[in-house]
Structures are given as C-alpha cells and as structure tokens.
Coordinates of C-alpha atoms and ligand atoms in Angstrom, one line a residue:
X1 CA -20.1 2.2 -6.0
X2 CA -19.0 0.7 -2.2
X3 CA -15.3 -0.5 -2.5
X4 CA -13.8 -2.4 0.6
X5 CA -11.8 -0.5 2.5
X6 CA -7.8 -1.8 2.7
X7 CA -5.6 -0.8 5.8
X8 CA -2.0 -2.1 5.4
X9 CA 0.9 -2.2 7.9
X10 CA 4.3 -1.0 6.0
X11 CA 7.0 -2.2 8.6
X12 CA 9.3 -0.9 6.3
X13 CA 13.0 -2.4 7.4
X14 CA 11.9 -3.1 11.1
X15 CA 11.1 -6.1 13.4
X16 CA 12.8 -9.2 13.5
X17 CA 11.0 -12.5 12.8
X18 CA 10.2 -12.8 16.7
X19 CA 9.2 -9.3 17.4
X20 CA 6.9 -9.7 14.2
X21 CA 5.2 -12.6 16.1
X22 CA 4.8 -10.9 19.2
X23 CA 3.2 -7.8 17.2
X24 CA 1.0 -10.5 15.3
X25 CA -0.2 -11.8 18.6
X26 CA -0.6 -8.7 19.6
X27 CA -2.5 -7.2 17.4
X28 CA -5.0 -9.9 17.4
X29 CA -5.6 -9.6 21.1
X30 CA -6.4 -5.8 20.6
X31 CA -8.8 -5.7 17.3
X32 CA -12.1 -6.6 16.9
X33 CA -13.2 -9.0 14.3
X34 CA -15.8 -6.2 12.8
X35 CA -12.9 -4.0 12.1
X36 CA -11.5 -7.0 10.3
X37 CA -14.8 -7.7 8.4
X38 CA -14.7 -4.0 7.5
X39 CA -12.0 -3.7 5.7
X40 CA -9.2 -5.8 4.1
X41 CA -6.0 -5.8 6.5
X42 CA -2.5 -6.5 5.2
X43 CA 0.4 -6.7 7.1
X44 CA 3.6 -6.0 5.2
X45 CA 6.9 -7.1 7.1
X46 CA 10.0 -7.1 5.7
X47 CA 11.1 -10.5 3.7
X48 CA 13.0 -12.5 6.7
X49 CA 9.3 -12.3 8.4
X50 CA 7.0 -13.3 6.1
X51 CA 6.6 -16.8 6.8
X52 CA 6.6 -16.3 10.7
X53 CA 4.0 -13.8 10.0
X54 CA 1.6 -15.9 7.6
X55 CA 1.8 -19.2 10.2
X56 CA 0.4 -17.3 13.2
X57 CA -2.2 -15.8 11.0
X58 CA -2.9 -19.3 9.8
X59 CA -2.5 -20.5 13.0
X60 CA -4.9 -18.0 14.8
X61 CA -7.5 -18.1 12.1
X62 CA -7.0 -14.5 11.7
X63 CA -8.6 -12.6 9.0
X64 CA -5.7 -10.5 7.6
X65 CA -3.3 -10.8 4.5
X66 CA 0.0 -10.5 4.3
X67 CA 1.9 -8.5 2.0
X68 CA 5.8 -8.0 0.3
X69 CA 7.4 -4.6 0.0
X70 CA 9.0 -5.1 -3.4
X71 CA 9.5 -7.9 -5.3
X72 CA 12.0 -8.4 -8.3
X73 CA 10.0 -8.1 -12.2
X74 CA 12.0 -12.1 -13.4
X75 CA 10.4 -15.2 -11.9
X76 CA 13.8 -17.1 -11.3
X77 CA 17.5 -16.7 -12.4
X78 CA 20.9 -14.9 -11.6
X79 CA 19.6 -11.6 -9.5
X80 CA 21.8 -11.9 -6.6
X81 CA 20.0 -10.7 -3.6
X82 CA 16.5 -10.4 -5.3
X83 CA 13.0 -12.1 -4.5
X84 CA 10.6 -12.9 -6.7
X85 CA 6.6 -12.9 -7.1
X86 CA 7.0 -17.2 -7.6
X87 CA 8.6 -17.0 -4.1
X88 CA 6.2 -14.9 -2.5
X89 CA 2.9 -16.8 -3.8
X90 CA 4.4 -20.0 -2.4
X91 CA 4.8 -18.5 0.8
X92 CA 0.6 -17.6 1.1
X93 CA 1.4 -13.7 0.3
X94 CA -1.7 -11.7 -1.5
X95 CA -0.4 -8.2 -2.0
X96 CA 2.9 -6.5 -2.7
X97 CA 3.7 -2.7 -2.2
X98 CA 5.5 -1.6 -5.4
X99 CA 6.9 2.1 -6.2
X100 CA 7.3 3.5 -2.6
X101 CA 9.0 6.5 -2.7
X102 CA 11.6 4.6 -0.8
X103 CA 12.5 2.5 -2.9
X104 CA 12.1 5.5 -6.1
X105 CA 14.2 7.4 -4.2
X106 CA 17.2 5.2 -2.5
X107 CA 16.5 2.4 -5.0
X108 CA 16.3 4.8 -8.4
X109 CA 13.2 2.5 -9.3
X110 CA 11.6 4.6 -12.3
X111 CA 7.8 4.3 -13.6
X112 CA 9.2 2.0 -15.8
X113 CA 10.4 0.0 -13.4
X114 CA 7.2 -0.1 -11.4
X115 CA 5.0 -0.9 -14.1
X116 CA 7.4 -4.0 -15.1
X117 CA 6.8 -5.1 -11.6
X118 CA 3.2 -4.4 -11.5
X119 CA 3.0 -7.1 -14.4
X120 CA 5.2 -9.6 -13.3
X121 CA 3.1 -8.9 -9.8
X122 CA -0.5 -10.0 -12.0
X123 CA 1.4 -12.9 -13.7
X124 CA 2.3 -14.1 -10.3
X125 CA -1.1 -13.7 -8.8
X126 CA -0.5 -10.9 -6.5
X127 CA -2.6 -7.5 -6.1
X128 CA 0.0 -4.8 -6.6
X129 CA -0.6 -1.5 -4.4
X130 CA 1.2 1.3 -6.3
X131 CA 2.4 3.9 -4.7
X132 CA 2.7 7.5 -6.0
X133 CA 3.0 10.8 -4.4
X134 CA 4.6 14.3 -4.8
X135 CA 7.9 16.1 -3.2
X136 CA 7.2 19.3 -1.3
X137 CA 8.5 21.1 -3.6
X138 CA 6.3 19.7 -6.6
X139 CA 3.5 20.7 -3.9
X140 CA 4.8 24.1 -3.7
X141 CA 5.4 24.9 -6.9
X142 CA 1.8 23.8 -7.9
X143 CA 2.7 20.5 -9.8
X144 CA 1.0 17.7 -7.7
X145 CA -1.6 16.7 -9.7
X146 CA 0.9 16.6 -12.9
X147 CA 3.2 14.4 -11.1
X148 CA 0.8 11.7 -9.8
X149 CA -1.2 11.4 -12.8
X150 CA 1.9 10.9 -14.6
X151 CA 3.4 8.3 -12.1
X152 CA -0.3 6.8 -12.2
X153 CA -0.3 6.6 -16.0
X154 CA 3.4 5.4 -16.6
X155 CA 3.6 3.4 -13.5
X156 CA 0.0 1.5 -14.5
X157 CA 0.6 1.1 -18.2
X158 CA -0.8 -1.4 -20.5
X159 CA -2.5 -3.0 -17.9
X160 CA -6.6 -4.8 -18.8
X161 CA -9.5 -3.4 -17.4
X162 CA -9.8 -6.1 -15.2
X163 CA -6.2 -5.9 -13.9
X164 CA -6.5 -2.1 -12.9
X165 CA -10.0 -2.7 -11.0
X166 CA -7.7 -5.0 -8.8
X167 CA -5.3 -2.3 -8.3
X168 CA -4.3 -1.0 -5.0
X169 CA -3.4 2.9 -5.9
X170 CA -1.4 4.4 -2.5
X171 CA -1.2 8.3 -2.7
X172 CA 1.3 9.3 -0.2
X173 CA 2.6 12.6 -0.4
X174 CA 6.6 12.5 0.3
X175 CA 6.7 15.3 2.6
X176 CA 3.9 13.2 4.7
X177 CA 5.8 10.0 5.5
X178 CA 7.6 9.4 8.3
X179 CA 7.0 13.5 9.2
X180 CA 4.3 13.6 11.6
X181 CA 2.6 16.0 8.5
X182 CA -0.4 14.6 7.3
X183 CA -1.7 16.2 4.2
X184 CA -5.3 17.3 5.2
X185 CA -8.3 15.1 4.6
X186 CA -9.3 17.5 2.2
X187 CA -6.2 17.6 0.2
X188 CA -5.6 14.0 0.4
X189 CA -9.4 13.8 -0.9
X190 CA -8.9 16.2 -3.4
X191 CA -5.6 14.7 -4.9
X192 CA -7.1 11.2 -4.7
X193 CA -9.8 12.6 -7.1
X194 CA -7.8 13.7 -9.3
X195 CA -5.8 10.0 -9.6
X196 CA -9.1 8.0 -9.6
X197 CA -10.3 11.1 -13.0
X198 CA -6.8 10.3 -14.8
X199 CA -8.0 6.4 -14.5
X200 CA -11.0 7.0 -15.7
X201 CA -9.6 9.0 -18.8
X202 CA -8.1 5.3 -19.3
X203 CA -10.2 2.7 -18.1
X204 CA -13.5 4.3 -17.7
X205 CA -15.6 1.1 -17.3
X206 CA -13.6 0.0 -14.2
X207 CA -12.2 3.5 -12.4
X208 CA -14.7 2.7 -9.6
X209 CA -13.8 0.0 -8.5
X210 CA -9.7 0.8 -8.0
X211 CA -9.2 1.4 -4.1
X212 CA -7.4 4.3 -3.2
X213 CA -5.4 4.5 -0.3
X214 CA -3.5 7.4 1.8
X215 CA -0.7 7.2 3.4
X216 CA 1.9 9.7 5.5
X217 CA 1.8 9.7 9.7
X218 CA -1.7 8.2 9.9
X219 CA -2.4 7.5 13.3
X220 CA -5.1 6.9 15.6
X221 CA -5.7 10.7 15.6
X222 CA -6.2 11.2 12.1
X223 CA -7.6 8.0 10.5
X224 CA -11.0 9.2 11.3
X225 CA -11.4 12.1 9.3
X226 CA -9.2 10.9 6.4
X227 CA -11.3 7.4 6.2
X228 CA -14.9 10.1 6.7
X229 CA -13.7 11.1 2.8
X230 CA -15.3 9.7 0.3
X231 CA -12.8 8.5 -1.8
X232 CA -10.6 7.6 0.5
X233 CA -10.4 3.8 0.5
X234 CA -7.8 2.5 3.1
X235 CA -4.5 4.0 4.9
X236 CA -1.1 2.6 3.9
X237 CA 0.8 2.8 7.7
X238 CA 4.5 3.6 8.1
X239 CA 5.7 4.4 12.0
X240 CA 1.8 3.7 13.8
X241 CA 1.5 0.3 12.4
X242 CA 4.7 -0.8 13.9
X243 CA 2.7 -0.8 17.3
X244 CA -0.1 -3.5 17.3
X245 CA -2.4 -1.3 19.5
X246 CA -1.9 1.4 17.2
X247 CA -2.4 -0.7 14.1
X248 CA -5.6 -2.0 16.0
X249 CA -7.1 1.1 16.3
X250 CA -6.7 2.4 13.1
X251 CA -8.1 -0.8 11.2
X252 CA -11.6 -0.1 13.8
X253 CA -12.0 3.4 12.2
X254 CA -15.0 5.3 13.2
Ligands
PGA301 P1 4.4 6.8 7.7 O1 4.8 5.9 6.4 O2 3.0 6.3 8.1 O3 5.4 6.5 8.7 O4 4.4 8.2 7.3 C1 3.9 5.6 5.4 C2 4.6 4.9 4.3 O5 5.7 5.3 3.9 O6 4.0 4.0 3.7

C-alpha cells in the first residue's frame, strides 16, 4: 500500500501576517515543484495569517495546503476568543493540527477533548492530524507504546472507517520537540508500528491507508533517514519550518 507522503509546517505562535508572506514567497522560490508533487505540503500559521497565507498560495498557483493549529469542537456561539471549523473552511483551509502536546499540556485538552474536535473537524470538512506522543519519562519507564495507543484509541474514537483512512496520525515524542533530540529513525519507526497495529485492531480494512507522520527537531539533517522508514509517512515541523529554505529542503527529501 503507497500512501502520499504529508510534510507540514507547525509555525506554532510565530510570524506575523507579513513575515508569513515573505516566508510564503520564499519558500516557493527555493522548492522544486517535484517535491511538491511528492508529497502533500501544509503550511500551518497561526490564525491572524491564514488568509495572507492562502492568497499568495492562490495567487502563485502553488501546490500546497494550508492548515489551523486548533480549532474550537461548536460551529458558532458564545466561546469568547475561539475559532471554529465553519471559519476555517470559508477561509480555503484543508487540515487542522488537533491534540499537540502543546495545547494537552498548557491547554489541559484531554483525549476527550481531541476526539470532540476531530468530529467537529470531519463535520466541517477538514482532515484532522492528531497528534500523540510520550513524556520522557513514560519513555524511560517503558510505557510508550501504552500511552500512544491509548491517546490513539481515545483521541480517534467512534470515528467510520472511511473517516480514519483520512486521518493524519502525528507521533511526536515530547522530549523530541523543540529539543534538538530526535528519536531515532528506528524508534520513531518502531513506535509508528505499533500506532498503525492498534488501528488495525480497530479498523482493519482501512489501517493502511492512515499516514503517519513524525515529528520532533526534524531538519534538513535528519529528514532523510526518518522519511527512508517505511512507515514513516510525512514530518510534522516545529523550529526548521519556520525558515523557508529549511522548509524547502525537507519537503525535497531524498
Ligand atoms: P519541532 O516541533 O520540530 O520544533 O521539534 C515539532 C512540533 O511540535 O510539531
């Protein structure tokens, strides 16, 4: 089974609405359209820059999508401060990052909390890409593959086949992001397995076809070897894809 890779910027909570049109430009002089046919690339800037983001790619023809980081689980009503998945679909978005560690950690967003927004992400149109990952000390004390396959199974609940083959998985360890540790291909390799067997164990007809990313300080250095694994399906990029020439290079992956 050949899945499309998917490379996605996470800009996190940086760029103003200019800079993020400079990067846009940017980036487009420096990649190559056949790393652009390769793979599915999605930029993810923070709200203010969405729509400055999605008219230059308009404008510039460019093959890439662009993404939210969160999104709210109501369509519409009295959430002061919130944005929802009505408001992103009308702006041309395709793909929203839900359950970063981020936001589980300084946001207190539970699996239950994900997997409200993962439906209210379908019902809007939008692919969600879930994140899930481990602490070091879970990875220490030998408990990765119990904590991602229960943050995969309570994060993705009562979900159709056909919604869970559309599913963007992320598997970033914690101690990986933003650390300048990347888990080994192996490992990341390895753990990926293990998410794509406990999908399986639920949807078997359509555990195939999920795409899998990692994520944690990929760079230009070490997107080779993790994108070499066989079940690794795309990167999700913290600090490298704040730099378009970085970003560029990791999206033409040897
Ligand atoms: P990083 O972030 O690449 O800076 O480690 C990845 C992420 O948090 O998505």
């Amino acid at each position: 089974m050949s899945r499309k890779p998917i490379m996605a910027a996470n800009w996190k909570m940086n760029k103003t609405h200019i800079e993020a049109i400079h990067f846009v430009e940017e980036f487009r002089n420096r990649v190559e359209q056949k790393g652009l046919n390769r793979s599915d690339v999605v930029i993810c800037p923070p709200f203010t820059s969405l729509r400055s983001v999605q008219t230059v790619v308009d404008s510039e023809d460019l093959d890439v999508a662009v993404g939210g980081q969160n999104m709210y689980h109501e369509d519409a009503g009295a959430y002061t401060g919130e944005v929802s998945g009505p408001m992103l679909t009308k702006l041309g978005v395709k793909y929203v990052i839900l359950g970063h560690s981020e936001r589980r950690d300084y946001f207190q967003e539970s699996d239950e909390t994900v997997n409200i927004k993962v439906k209210a992400a379908f019902r809007n149109g939008l692919t969600p890409i879930c994140c899930v990952g481990e602490t070091l000390r879970e990875r220490e004390e030998g408990f990765t593959n119990s904590k991602v396959e229960w943050q995969v199974v309570h994060s993705l609940a009562n979900l159709t086949d056909e919604q869970i083959a559309r599913t963007v998985v992320a598997y970033e360890p914690i101690w990986a992001i933003g650390t300048g540790k990347t888990a080994t291909a192996q490992d990341a390799q390895d753990t990926i397995c293990v998410i794509r067997t406990v999908i399986r164990d639920h949807h078997p007809d359509v555990a195939d076809q999920v795409r899998i990313q990692y994520g944690g300080s990929v760079n230009p250095g070490n997107v080779d070897e993790l994108m070499a694994q066989p079940d690794i399906d795309g990167a999700l990029v913290g600090g490298a894809s704040l730099d378009p020439v970085q970003f560029a290079r990791i999206v033409m992956f040897e």
